[in-house]
Structure formats: C-alpha cells, structure tokens
CSV table of C-alpha atoms in Angstrom, one decimal:
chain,number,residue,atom,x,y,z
A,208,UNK,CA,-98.5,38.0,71.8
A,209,UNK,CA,-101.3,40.0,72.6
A,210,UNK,CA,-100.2,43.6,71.5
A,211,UNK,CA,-101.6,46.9,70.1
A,212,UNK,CA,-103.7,47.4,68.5
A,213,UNK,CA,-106.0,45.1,71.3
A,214,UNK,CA,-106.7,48.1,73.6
A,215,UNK,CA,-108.8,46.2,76.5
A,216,UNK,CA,-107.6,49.0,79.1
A,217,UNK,CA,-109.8,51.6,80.4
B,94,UNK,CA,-108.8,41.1,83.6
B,95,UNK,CA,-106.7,41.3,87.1
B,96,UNK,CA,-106.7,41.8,90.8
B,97,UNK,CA,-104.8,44.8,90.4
B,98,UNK,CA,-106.3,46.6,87.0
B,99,UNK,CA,-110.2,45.9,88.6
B,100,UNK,CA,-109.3,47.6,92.0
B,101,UNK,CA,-107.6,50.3,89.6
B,102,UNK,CA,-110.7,50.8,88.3
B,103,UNK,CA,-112.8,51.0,91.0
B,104,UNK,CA,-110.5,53.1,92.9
B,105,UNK,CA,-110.8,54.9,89.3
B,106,UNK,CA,-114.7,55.1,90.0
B,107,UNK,CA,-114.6,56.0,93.9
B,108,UNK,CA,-112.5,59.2,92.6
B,109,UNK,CA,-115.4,60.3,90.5
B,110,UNK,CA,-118.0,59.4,93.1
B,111,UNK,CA,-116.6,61.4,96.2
B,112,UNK,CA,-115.5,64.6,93.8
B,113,UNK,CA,-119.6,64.5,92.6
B,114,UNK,CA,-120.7,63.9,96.4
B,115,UNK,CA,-118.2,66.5,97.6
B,116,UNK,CA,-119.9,68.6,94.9
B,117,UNK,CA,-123.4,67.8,95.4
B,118,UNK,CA,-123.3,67.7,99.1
B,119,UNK,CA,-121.7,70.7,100.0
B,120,UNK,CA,-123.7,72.5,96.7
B,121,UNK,CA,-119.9,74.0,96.0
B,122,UNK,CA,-117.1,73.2,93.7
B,123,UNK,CA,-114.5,75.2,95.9
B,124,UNK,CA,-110.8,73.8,96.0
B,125,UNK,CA,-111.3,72.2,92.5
B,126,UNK,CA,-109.6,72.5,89.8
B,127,UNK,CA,-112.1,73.1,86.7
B,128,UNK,CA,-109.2,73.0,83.9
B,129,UNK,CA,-108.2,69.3,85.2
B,130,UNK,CA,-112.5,68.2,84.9
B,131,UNK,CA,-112.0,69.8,81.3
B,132,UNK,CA,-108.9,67.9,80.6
B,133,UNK,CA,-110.4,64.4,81.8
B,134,UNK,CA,-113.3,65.4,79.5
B,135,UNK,CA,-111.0,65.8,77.1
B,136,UNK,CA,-109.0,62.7,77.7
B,137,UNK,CA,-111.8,60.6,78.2
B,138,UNK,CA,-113.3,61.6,74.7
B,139,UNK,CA,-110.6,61.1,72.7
B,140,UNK,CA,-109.6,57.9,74.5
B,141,UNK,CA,-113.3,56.0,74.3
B,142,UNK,CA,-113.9,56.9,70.5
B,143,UNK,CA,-113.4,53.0,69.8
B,144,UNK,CA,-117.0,52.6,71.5
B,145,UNK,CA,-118.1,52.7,68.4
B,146,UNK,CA,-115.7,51.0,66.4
B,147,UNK,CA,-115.0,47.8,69.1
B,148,UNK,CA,-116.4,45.9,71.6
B,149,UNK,CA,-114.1,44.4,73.9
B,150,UNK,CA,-116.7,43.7,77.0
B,151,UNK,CA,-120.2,44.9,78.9
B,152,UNK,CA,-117.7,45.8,81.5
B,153,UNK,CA,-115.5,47.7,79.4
B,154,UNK,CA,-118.2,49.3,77.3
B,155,UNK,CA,-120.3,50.1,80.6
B,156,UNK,CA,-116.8,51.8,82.5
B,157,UNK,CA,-116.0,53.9,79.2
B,158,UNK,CA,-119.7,55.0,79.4
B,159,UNK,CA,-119.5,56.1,82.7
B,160,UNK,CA,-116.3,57.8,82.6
B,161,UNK,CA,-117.4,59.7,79.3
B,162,UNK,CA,-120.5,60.6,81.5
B,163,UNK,CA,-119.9,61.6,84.8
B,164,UNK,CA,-117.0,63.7,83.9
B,165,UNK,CA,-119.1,66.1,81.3
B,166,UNK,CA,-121.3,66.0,84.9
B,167,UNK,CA,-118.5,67.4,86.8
B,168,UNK,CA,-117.7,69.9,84.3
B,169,UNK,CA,-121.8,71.0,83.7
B,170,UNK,CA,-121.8,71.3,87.9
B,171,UNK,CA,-118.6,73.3,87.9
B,172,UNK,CA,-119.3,75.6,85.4
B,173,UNK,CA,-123.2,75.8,84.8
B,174,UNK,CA,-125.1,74.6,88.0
B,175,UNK,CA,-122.4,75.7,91.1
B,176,UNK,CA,-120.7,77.9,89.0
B,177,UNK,CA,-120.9,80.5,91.6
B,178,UNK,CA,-118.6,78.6,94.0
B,179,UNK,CA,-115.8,77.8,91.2
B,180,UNK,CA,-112.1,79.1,92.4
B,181,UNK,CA,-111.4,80.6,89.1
B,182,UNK,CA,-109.3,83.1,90.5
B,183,UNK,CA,-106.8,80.5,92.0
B,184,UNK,CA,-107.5,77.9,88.9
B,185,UNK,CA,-105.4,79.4,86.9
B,186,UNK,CA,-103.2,76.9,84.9
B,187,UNK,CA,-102.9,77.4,81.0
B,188,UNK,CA,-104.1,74.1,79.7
B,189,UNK,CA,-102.5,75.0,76.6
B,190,UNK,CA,-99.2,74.3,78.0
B,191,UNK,CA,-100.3,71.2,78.4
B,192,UNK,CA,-102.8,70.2,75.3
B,193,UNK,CA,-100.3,71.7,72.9
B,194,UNK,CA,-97.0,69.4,74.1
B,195,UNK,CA,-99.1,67.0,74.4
B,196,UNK,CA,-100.8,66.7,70.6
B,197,UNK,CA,-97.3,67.0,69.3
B,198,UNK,CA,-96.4,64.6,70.9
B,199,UNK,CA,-98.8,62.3,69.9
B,200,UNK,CA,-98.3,63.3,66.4
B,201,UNK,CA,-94.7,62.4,66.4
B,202,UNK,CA,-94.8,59.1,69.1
B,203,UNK,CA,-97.5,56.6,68.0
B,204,UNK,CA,-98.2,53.0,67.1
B,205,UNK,CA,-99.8,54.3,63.5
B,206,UNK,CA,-100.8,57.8,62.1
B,207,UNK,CA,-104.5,57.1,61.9
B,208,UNK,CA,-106.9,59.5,63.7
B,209,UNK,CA,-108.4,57.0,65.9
B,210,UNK,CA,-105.2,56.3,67.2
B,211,UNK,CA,-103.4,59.6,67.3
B,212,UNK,CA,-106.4,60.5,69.9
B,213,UNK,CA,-105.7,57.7,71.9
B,214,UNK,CA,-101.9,58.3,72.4
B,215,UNK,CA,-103.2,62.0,73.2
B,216,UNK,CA,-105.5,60.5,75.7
B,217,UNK,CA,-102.8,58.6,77.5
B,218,UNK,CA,-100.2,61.5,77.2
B,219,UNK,CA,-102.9,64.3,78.3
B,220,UNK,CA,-104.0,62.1,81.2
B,221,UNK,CA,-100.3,62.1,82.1
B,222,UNK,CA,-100.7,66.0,83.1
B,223,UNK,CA,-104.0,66.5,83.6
B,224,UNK,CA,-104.1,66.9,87.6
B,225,UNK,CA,-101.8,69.7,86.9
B,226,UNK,CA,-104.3,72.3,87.5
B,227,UNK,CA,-105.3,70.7,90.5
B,228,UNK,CA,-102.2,70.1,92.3
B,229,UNK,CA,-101.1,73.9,91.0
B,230,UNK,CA,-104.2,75.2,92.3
B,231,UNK,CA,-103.5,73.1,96.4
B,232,UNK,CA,-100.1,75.0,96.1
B,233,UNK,CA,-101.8,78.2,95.6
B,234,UNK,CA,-104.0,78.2,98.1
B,235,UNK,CA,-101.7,76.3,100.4
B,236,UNK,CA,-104.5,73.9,101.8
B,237,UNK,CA,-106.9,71.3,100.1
B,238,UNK,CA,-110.0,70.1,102.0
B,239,UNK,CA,-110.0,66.7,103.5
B,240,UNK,CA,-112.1,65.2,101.0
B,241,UNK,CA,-110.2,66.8,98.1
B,242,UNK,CA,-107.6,65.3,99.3
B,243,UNK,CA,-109.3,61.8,100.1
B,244,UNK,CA,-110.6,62.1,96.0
B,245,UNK,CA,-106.5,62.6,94.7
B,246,UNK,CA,-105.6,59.9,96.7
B,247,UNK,CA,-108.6,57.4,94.9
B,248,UNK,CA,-107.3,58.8,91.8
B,249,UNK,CA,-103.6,58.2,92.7
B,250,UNK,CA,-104.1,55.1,93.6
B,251,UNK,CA,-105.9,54.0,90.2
B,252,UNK,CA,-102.4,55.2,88.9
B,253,UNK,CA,-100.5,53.1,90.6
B,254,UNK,CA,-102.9,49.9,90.6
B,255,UNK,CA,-102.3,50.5,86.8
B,256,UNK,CA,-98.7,50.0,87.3
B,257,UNK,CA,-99.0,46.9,89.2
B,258,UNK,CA,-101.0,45.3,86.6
B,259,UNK,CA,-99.0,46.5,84.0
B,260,UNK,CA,-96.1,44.3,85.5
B,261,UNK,CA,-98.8,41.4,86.1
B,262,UNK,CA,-99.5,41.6,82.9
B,263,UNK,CA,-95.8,41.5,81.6
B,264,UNK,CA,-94.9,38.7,83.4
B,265,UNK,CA,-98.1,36.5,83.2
B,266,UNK,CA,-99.2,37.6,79.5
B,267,UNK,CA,-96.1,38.6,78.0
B,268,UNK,CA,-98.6,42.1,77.2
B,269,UNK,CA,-97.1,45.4,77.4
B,270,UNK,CA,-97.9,48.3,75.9
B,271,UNK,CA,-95.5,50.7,75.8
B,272,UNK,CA,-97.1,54.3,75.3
B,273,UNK,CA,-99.4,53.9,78.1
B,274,UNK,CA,-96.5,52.4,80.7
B,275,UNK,CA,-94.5,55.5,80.2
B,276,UNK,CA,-97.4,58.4,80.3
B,277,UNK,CA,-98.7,56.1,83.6
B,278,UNK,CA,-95.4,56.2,85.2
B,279,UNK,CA,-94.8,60.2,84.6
B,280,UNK,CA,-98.5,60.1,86.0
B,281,UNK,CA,-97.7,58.4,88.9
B,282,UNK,CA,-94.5,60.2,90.0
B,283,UNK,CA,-96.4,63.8,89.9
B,284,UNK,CA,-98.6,62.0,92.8
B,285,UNK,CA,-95.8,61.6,94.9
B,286,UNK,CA,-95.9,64.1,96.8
B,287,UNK,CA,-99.0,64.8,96.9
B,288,UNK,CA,-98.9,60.9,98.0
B,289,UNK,CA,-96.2,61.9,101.2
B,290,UNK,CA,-98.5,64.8,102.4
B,291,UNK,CA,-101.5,62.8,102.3
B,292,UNK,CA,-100.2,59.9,104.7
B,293,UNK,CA,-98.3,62.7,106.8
B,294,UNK,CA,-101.1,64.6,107.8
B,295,UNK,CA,-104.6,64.1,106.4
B,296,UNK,CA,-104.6,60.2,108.0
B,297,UNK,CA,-103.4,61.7,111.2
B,298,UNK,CA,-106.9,63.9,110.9
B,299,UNK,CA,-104.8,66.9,109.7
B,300,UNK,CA,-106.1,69.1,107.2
B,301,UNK,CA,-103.9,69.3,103.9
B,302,UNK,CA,-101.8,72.3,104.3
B,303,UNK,CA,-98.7,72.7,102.5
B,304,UNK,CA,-95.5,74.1,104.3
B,305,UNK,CA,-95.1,77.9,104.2
C-alpha cells in the first residue's frame, strides 16, 4: 500500500 | 486528497493570514509568542526540503512554498519591523527544551537514517511542541486577545482536521503513517484546553482570560 516514503502531506 | 486534509489546510492557511493581519493591522506583535514563529520556521524548513528533491503536486509545491514563506514573514515582522512591540519579557520559553528532545528523538525513531528524512521526523516531532511558547506565554499574562485566540483555534483546528483524515485515509486507502499520527495526536491534545476556554468564553464575546 501506499506507505513512506510517499510523503504527499503538508 | 480529502474533505478533511484540504479544510486542514486551509484552516492551516487562515492561521497564518489572521496572525499577519493581526500583525500588520494593529502594527504590533503583542501577545505572540516569537519562539513558537521561530519554531514553525524551523519546522517548516526542515519538513519542505523535498521541494527540491520531489514533486508531488502544484498544490503541494505551492502550500509548502507559502508556509516556508509567510512564516520567515512573521518572524522578520516580530523581530525586525515591529520589533518594538514583541512581549519578550513574557516570551520566555527555552526552545532548547524542546529542539533538543526533539532531535534525539528523531535520531533514535525514524523510518531510515538519511538526512532528508531525519529532518522530516524532526519536523513532525518539533511541530508537536511548537505552540509551547505560545500557550506558556497566555498563561503568563493570564489573557490572550480575541484574535490571538481566533488564530490558535484555526491552527487547532488544522490539528484535528489532520486527524480526521488520517482515519479517512486508514480506512479508505489502507495509508497510515505512523510518526506523523502520533506527534499529531500529542499536538492535538495540548490544544485541549486551550480548545475548552475558547468555546467557554471567547464565542460568548468574552475575552480569553485564564482563571486566577
């Protein structure tokens, strides 16, 4: 699943 | 991208815009806390370093931007341009206290010991704490303004959007991320009270006054 390291968060 | 993370953000964004206003408006910074504008300097620097390494969106890249900017602005009209009107006497919180615990901890609870992402976790566990100062220095003076108190609510609310979505994003992504849940929960809770006071008295048209 979509997990670190996808940081899209501000 | 969700209901609750985009109102997050924008109540993220309303924060910064009334503390500038308040700022600009009254040409006084009295009743804020400079060490916490430092600290969400800080945490904003550290955080946004992947500007330059990723692109995720225009909206994401624009946000980052404008966080990065407007809170060196509130530091340069705090301590250069309305420096006269700073509360230093009261604004006295060691932000060691708080940048040292907090770079340890990052050191020793990560996802990987790179540098990028050392900074990050210390982003997200400074941000945690970085109101601090501010709520120290209402329970020194015993009052906040109404509009001090109208800009910790925005920013308490972002908080707690954050925590919604993080649960949206749980359940309908199967995303979680586990560093940033914790530090935003911790984050919220040291609102709460300030949360309790804020529907208590400053929506009744009460000014912000703590209990002797």
């Amino acid at each position: 699943h979509p997990h670190y390291p996808f940081k899209d968060e501000l | 991208m969700n209901i609750f993370r985009l109102l997050g953000d924008l109540s993220h964004l309303l924060a910064i815009i009334i503390l500038l206003l308040k700022i600009w408006k009254t040409r006084s910074c009295a009743g804020i806390s400079g060490k916490s504008q430092i600290l969400f300097a800080i945490v904003y620097t550290t955080r946004y370093l992947d500007l330059l390494t990723t692109y995720i969106s225009a909206y994401n890249t624009f946000m980052k931007i404008i966080f990065i900017a407007t809170s060196y602005t509130t530091v340069f009209l705090m301590y250069v341009k309305f420096k006269a009107t700073y509360d230093h006497n009261h604004d006295t919180f060691r932000i060691e206290f708080l940048i040292l615990p907090t770079s340890l901890l990052a050191l020793l609870i990560n996802h990987e010991f790179t540098i990028i992402e050392i900074l990050w976790t210390f982003s997200i566990y400074l941000e945690s704490v970085a109101i601090l100062p501010q709520l120290f220095l209402v329970s020194k003076t015993g009052e906040a303004e109404s509009i001090t108190s109208h800009y910790l609510f925005a920013l308490g609310c972002y908080r707690g959007l954050y925590l919604l979505n993080w649960v949206y994003r749980y359940y309908a992504e199967n995303y979680y991320e586990l560093i940033a849940i914790v530090a935003g929960l911790v984050q919220t809770i040291l609102y709460c009270d300030f949360f309790y006071l804020y529907i208590t008295k400053v929506l009744k048209g009460k000014k912000l006054q703590l209990p002797a």
